[in-house]
Amino acid sequence: MRKNNPIEKLFWSIAFPGFGQYLNGKLFKGTVFLVLEILFNVMGNFNEIIMLSFQGKVHQAAEAANYGWLMFYPCLYFFAIWDAYKDAGGEGSKYSFLPFVFCAYFVTVGLMYSTEVSIFGVFFGPVWLPMIAVIPGVIIGWLIRFVIIKFSTSS
């Protein structure tokens, strides 16, 4: 199995958790991620809420969502992405997992508040608000990584 392209594995995992693991030759792990993704997706009504959100029916999407199941999705999703990236050799620098971890945290919090928060009067719902939360997740993850590296090398 070709293991020299971590970005390729990262993007396949973004497309569908487990695909990056398959490309890395980790068939059991890939199957576990794939099965869990399908389970969380079906039980959380994720495909329906994605469709409704893309159609602009974000209030209907919020009503159709099963938040108890959807809450598992961000951690599984970002862990599967990081795992495929790491196994493909992308874990070259210290603490490179932190942006993935903080994305999982922020997207989970975004999902929790997605029924309550409007930004400038716009209700984003259970798909768009968590997606927006990726941005501060990446930024905070990189900042914390930078601070940890800076203080660990200066002492």
PDB file of C-alpha atoms in Angstrom:
ATOM      1  CA  MET A   1       0.000   0.000   0.000  1.00  0.00           C
ATOM      2  CA  ARG A   2       1.301   3.458  -0.909  1.00  0.00           C
ATOM      3  CA  LYS A   3       1.772   5.474   2.293  1.00  0.00           C
ATOM      4  CA  ASN A   4       3.534   8.544   0.979  1.00  0.00           C
ATOM      5  CA  ASN A   5       0.626  10.936   0.520  1.00  0.00           C
ATOM      6  CA  PRO A   6      -0.944  11.956   3.853  1.00  0.00           C
ATOM      7  CA  ILE A   7      -2.955  14.779   2.242  1.00  0.00           C
ATOM      8  CA  GLU A   8      -4.647  12.302  -0.120  1.00  0.00           C
ATOM      9  CA  LYS A   9      -5.639  10.135   2.864  1.00  0.00           C
ATOM     10  CA  LEU A  10      -6.827  13.205   4.761  1.00  0.00           C
ATOM     11  CA  PHE A  11      -9.112  14.258   1.896  1.00  0.00           C
ATOM     12  CA  TRP A  12     -10.553  10.756   1.418  1.00  0.00           C
ATOM     13  CA  SER A  13     -11.320  10.686   5.147  1.00  0.00           C
ATOM     14  CA  ILE A  14     -13.043  14.055   4.861  1.00  0.00           C
ATOM     15  CA  ALA A  15     -15.177  12.550   2.086  1.00  0.00           C
ATOM     16  CA  PHE A  16     -16.071   9.503   4.179  1.00  0.00           C
ATOM     17  CA  PRO A  17     -14.580   8.310   7.477  1.00  0.00           C
ATOM     18  CA  GLY A  18     -12.792   5.006   6.919  1.00  0.00           C
ATOM     19  CA  PHE A  19     -11.724   5.606   3.307  1.00  0.00           C
ATOM     20  CA  GLY A  20      -8.317   6.965   4.355  1.00  0.00           C
ATOM     21  CA  GLN A  21      -7.775   3.918   6.543  1.00  0.00           C
ATOM     22  CA  TYR A  22      -8.598   1.626   3.602  1.00  0.00           C
ATOM     23  CA  LEU A  23      -6.034   3.452   1.469  1.00  0.00           C
ATOM     24  CA  ASN A  24      -3.503   3.025   4.287  1.00  0.00           C
ATOM     25  CA  GLY A  25      -4.163  -0.731   4.298  1.00  0.00           C
ATOM     26  CA  LYS A  26      -5.904  -0.620   7.701  1.00  0.00           C
ATOM     27  CA  LEU A  27      -8.968  -2.580   6.625  1.00  0.00           C
ATOM     28  CA  PHE A  28     -10.321  -3.469  10.081  1.00  0.00           C
ATOM     29  CA  LYS A  29      -9.967   0.075  11.396  1.00  0.00           C
ATOM     30  CA  GLY A  30     -11.452   1.483   8.184  1.00  0.00           C
ATOM     31  CA  THR A  31     -14.434  -0.840   8.478  1.00  0.00           C
ATOM     32  CA  VAL A  32     -14.992   0.183  12.110  1.00  0.00           C
ATOM     33  CA  PHE A  33     -14.992   3.876  11.133  1.00  0.00           C
ATOM     34  CA  LEU A  34     -17.236   3.189   8.141  1.00  0.00           C
ATOM     35  CA  VAL A  35     -19.790   1.232  10.203  1.00  0.00           C
ATOM     36  CA  LEU A  36     -19.795   3.835  12.996  1.00  0.00           C
ATOM     37  CA  GLU A  37     -20.192   6.640  10.457  1.00  0.00           C
ATOM     38  CA  ILE A  38     -23.192   4.923   8.889  1.00  0.00           C
ATOM     39  CA  LEU A  39     -24.687   4.199  12.328  1.00  0.00           C
ATOM     40  CA  PHE A  40     -24.318   7.804  13.563  1.00  0.00           C
ATOM     41  CA  ASN A  41     -25.455   9.153  10.196  1.00  0.00           C
ATOM     42  CA  VAL A  42     -28.624   7.049  10.008  1.00  0.00           C
ATOM     43  CA  MET A  43     -29.568   7.360  13.679  1.00  0.00           C
ATOM     44  CA  GLY A  44     -28.902  11.124  13.690  1.00  0.00           C
ATOM     45  CA  ASN A  45     -30.848  11.689  10.434  1.00  0.00           C
ATOM     46  CA  PHE A  46     -27.705  13.389   9.161  1.00  0.00           C
ATOM     47  CA  ASN A  47     -28.310  12.964   5.417  1.00  0.00           C
ATOM     48  CA  GLU A  48     -31.808  14.398   5.788  1.00  0.00           C
ATOM     49  CA  ILE A  49     -30.613  17.422   7.750  1.00  0.00           C
ATOM     50  CA  ILE A  50     -27.802  18.006   5.229  1.00  0.00           C
ATOM     51  CA  MET A  51     -30.326  17.930   2.388  1.00  0.00           C
ATOM     52  CA  LEU A  52     -32.747  20.250   4.210  1.00  0.00           C
ATOM     53  CA  SER A  53     -29.923  22.650   5.094  1.00  0.00           C
ATOM     54  CA  PHE A  54     -28.706  22.832   1.505  1.00  0.00           C
ATOM     55  CA  GLN A  55     -32.291  23.568   0.453  1.00  0.00           C
ATOM     56  CA  GLY A  56     -32.399  26.466   2.922  1.00  0.00           C
ATOM     57  CA  LYS A  57     -34.834  24.690   5.259  1.00  0.00           C
ATOM     58  CA  VAL A  58     -32.602  25.012   8.327  1.00  0.00           C
ATOM     59  CA  HIS A  59     -35.473  25.150  10.832  1.00  0.00           C
ATOM     60  CA  GLN A  60     -36.831  21.865   9.453  1.00  0.00           C
ATOM     61  CA  ALA A  61     -33.309  20.452   9.616  1.00  0.00           C
ATOM     62  CA  ALA A  62     -33.070  21.394  13.299  1.00  0.00           C
ATOM     63  CA  GLU A  63     -36.375  19.634  13.975  1.00  0.00           C
ATOM     64  CA  ALA A  64     -35.350  16.497  12.052  1.00  0.00           C
ATOM     65  CA  ALA A  65     -31.981  16.134  13.791  1.00  0.00           C
ATOM     66  CA  ASN A  66     -31.460  13.515  16.482  1.00  0.00           C
ATOM     67  CA  TYR A  67     -28.907  15.390  18.574  1.00  0.00           C
ATOM     68  CA  GLY A  68     -28.257  12.446  20.889  1.00  0.00           C
ATOM     69  CA  TRP A  69     -26.731  10.535  17.968  1.00  0.00           C
ATOM     70  CA  LEU A  70     -25.263  13.512  16.125  1.00  0.00           C
ATOM     71  CA  MET A  71     -23.166  14.470  19.151  1.00  0.00           C
ATOM     72  CA  PHE A  72     -20.960  11.431  18.482  1.00  0.00           C
ATOM     73  CA  TYR A  73     -20.294  12.428  14.888  1.00  0.00           C
ATOM     74  CA  PRO A  74     -17.719  15.270  15.205  1.00  0.00           C
ATOM     75  CA  CYS A  75     -15.308  13.288  17.393  1.00  0.00           C
ATOM     76  CA  LEU A  76     -15.541  10.209  15.168  1.00  0.00           C
ATOM     77  CA  TYR A  77     -15.175  12.327  12.033  1.00  0.00           C
ATOM     78  CA  PHE A  78     -12.122  14.325  13.096  1.00  0.00           C
ATOM     79  CA  PHE A  79     -10.459  11.359  14.777  1.00  0.00           C
ATOM     80  CA  ALA A  80     -10.831   9.298  11.579  1.00  0.00           C
ATOM     81  CA  ILE A  81      -9.349  12.163   9.548  1.00  0.00           C
ATOM     82  CA  TRP A  82      -6.398  12.577  11.923  1.00  0.00           C
ATOM     83  CA  ASP A  83      -5.841   8.816  12.135  1.00  0.00           C
ATOM     84  CA  ALA A  84      -5.666   8.399   8.350  1.00  0.00           C
ATOM     85  CA  TYR A  85      -3.353  11.404   8.081  1.00  0.00           C
ATOM     86  CA  LYS A  86      -1.090  10.138  10.886  1.00  0.00           C
ATOM     87  CA  ASP A  87      -0.906   6.569   9.546  1.00  0.00           C
ATOM     88  CA  ALA A  88       0.079   7.928   6.131  1.00  0.00           C
ATOM     89  CA  GLY A  89       3.058   9.719   7.677  1.00  0.00           C
ATOM     90  CA  GLY A  90       1.486  13.132   8.196  1.00  0.00           C
ATOM     91  CA  GLU A  91       2.279  13.295  11.907  1.00  0.00           C
ATOM     92  CA  GLY A  92       5.698  14.808  11.222  1.00  0.00           C
ATOM     93  CA  SER A  93       5.576  17.762  13.577  1.00  0.00           C
ATOM     94  CA  LYS A  94       4.989  17.943  17.292  1.00  0.00           C
ATOM     95  CA  TYR A  95       1.416  18.304  18.471  1.00  0.00           C
ATOM     96  CA  SER A  96       0.016  18.262  14.927  1.00  0.00           C
ATOM     97  CA  PHE A  97      -3.070  16.503  16.319  1.00  0.00           C
ATOM     98  CA  LEU A  98      -4.223  19.644  18.154  1.00  0.00           C
ATOM     99  CA  PRO A  99      -6.064  21.339  15.247  1.00  0.00           C
ATOM    100  CA  PHE A 100      -8.011  18.097  14.663  1.00  0.00           C
ATOM    101  CA  VAL A 101      -8.892  17.790  18.358  1.00  0.00           C
ATOM    102  CA  PHE A 102     -10.015  21.395  18.646  1.00  0.00           C
ATOM    103  CA  CYS A 103     -12.090  21.074  15.481  1.00  0.00           C
ATOM    104  CA  ALA A 104     -13.882  18.136  17.105  1.00  0.00           C
ATOM    105  CA  TYR A 105     -14.467  20.185  20.278  1.00  0.00           C
ATOM    106  CA  PHE A 106     -15.684  23.307  18.491  1.00  0.00           C
ATOM    107  CA  VAL A 107     -17.914  21.438  16.037  1.00  0.00           C
ATOM    108  CA  THR A 108     -19.485  19.529  18.948  1.00  0.00           C
ATOM    109  CA  VAL A 109     -20.153  22.788  20.800  1.00  0.00           C
ATOM    110  CA  GLY A 110     -21.461  24.331  17.570  1.00  0.00           C
ATOM    111  CA  LEU A 111     -23.875  21.423  17.243  1.00  0.00           C
ATOM    112  CA  MET A 112     -25.014  21.827  20.860  1.00  0.00           C
ATOM    113  CA  TYR A 113     -25.811  25.508  20.323  1.00  0.00           C
ATOM    114  CA  SER A 114     -27.117  25.145  16.774  1.00  0.00           C
ATOM    115  CA  THR A 115     -30.761  25.333  17.881  1.00  0.00           C
ATOM    116  CA  GLU A 116     -30.190  28.503  19.915  1.00  0.00           C
ATOM    117  CA  VAL A 117     -27.684  30.678  18.069  1.00  0.00           C
ATOM    118  CA  SER A 118     -28.281  33.115  15.241  1.00  0.00           C
ATOM    119  CA  ILE A 119     -25.465  35.234  13.834  1.00  0.00           C
ATOM    120  CA  PHE A 120     -26.556  38.678  12.617  1.00  0.00           C
ATOM    121  CA  GLY A 121     -30.137  37.410  12.663  1.00  0.00           C
ATOM    122  CA  VAL A 122     -29.365  34.360  10.528  1.00  0.00           C
ATOM    123  CA  PHE A 123     -30.236  30.923  11.903  1.00  0.00           C
ATOM    124  CA  PHE A 124     -27.615  28.466  10.640  1.00  0.00           C
ATOM    125  CA  GLY A 125     -28.964  25.243  12.164  1.00  0.00           C
ATOM    126  CA  PRO A 126     -27.317  21.868  12.808  1.00  0.00           C
ATOM    127  CA  VAL A 127     -25.191  21.735   9.634  1.00  0.00           C
ATOM    128  CA  TRP A 128     -23.945  25.258   8.938  1.00  0.00           C
ATOM    129  CA  LEU A 129     -23.159  26.416  12.499  1.00  0.00           C
ATOM    130  CA  PRO A 130     -20.972  23.368  13.248  1.00  0.00           C
ATOM    131  CA  MET A 131     -19.245  23.845   9.878  1.00  0.00           C
ATOM    132  CA  ILE A 132     -18.541  27.477  10.758  1.00  0.00           C
ATOM    133  CA  ALA A 133     -17.126  26.238  14.083  1.00  0.00           C
ATOM    134  CA  VAL A 134     -14.340  24.425  12.190  1.00  0.00           C
ATOM    135  CA  ILE A 135     -12.667  27.795  11.569  1.00  0.00           C
ATOM    136  CA  PRO A 136     -12.116  28.771  15.227  1.00  0.00           C
ATOM    137  CA  GLY A 137     -11.334  25.119  15.978  1.00  0.00           C
ATOM    138  CA  VAL A 138      -8.418  25.100  13.532  1.00  0.00           C
ATOM    139  CA  ILE A 139      -7.215  28.537  14.641  1.00  0.00           C
ATOM    140  CA  ILE A 140      -7.339  27.730  18.371  1.00  0.00           C
ATOM    141  CA  GLY A 141      -5.722  24.327  17.761  1.00  0.00           C
ATOM    142  CA  TRP A 142      -2.846  25.917  15.833  1.00  0.00           C
ATOM    143  CA  LEU A 143      -2.442  28.694  18.434  1.00  0.00           C
ATOM    144  CA  ILE A 144      -2.318  26.240  21.337  1.00  0.00           C
ATOM    145  CA  ARG A 145       0.139  24.083  19.379  1.00  0.00           C
ATOM    146  CA  PHE A 146       2.299  27.156  18.715  1.00  0.00           C
ATOM    147  CA  VAL A 147       2.249  28.220  22.389  1.00  0.00           C
ATOM    148  CA  ILE A 148       3.098  24.718  23.649  1.00  0.00           C
ATOM    149  CA  ILE A 149       5.991  24.393  21.193  1.00  0.00           C
ATOM    150  CA  LYS A 150       7.227  27.922  21.945  1.00  0.00           C
ATOM    151  CA  PHE A 151       7.254  27.401  25.724  1.00  0.00           C
ATOM    152  CA  SER A 152       8.617  23.849  25.595  1.00  0.00           C
ATOM    153  CA  THR A 153      11.588  24.907  23.435  1.00  0.00           C
ATOM    154  CA  SER A 154      12.325  28.113  25.353  1.00  0.00           C
ATOM    155  CA  SER A 155      12.675  26.418  28.746  1.00  0.00           C
TER     156      SER A 155
END
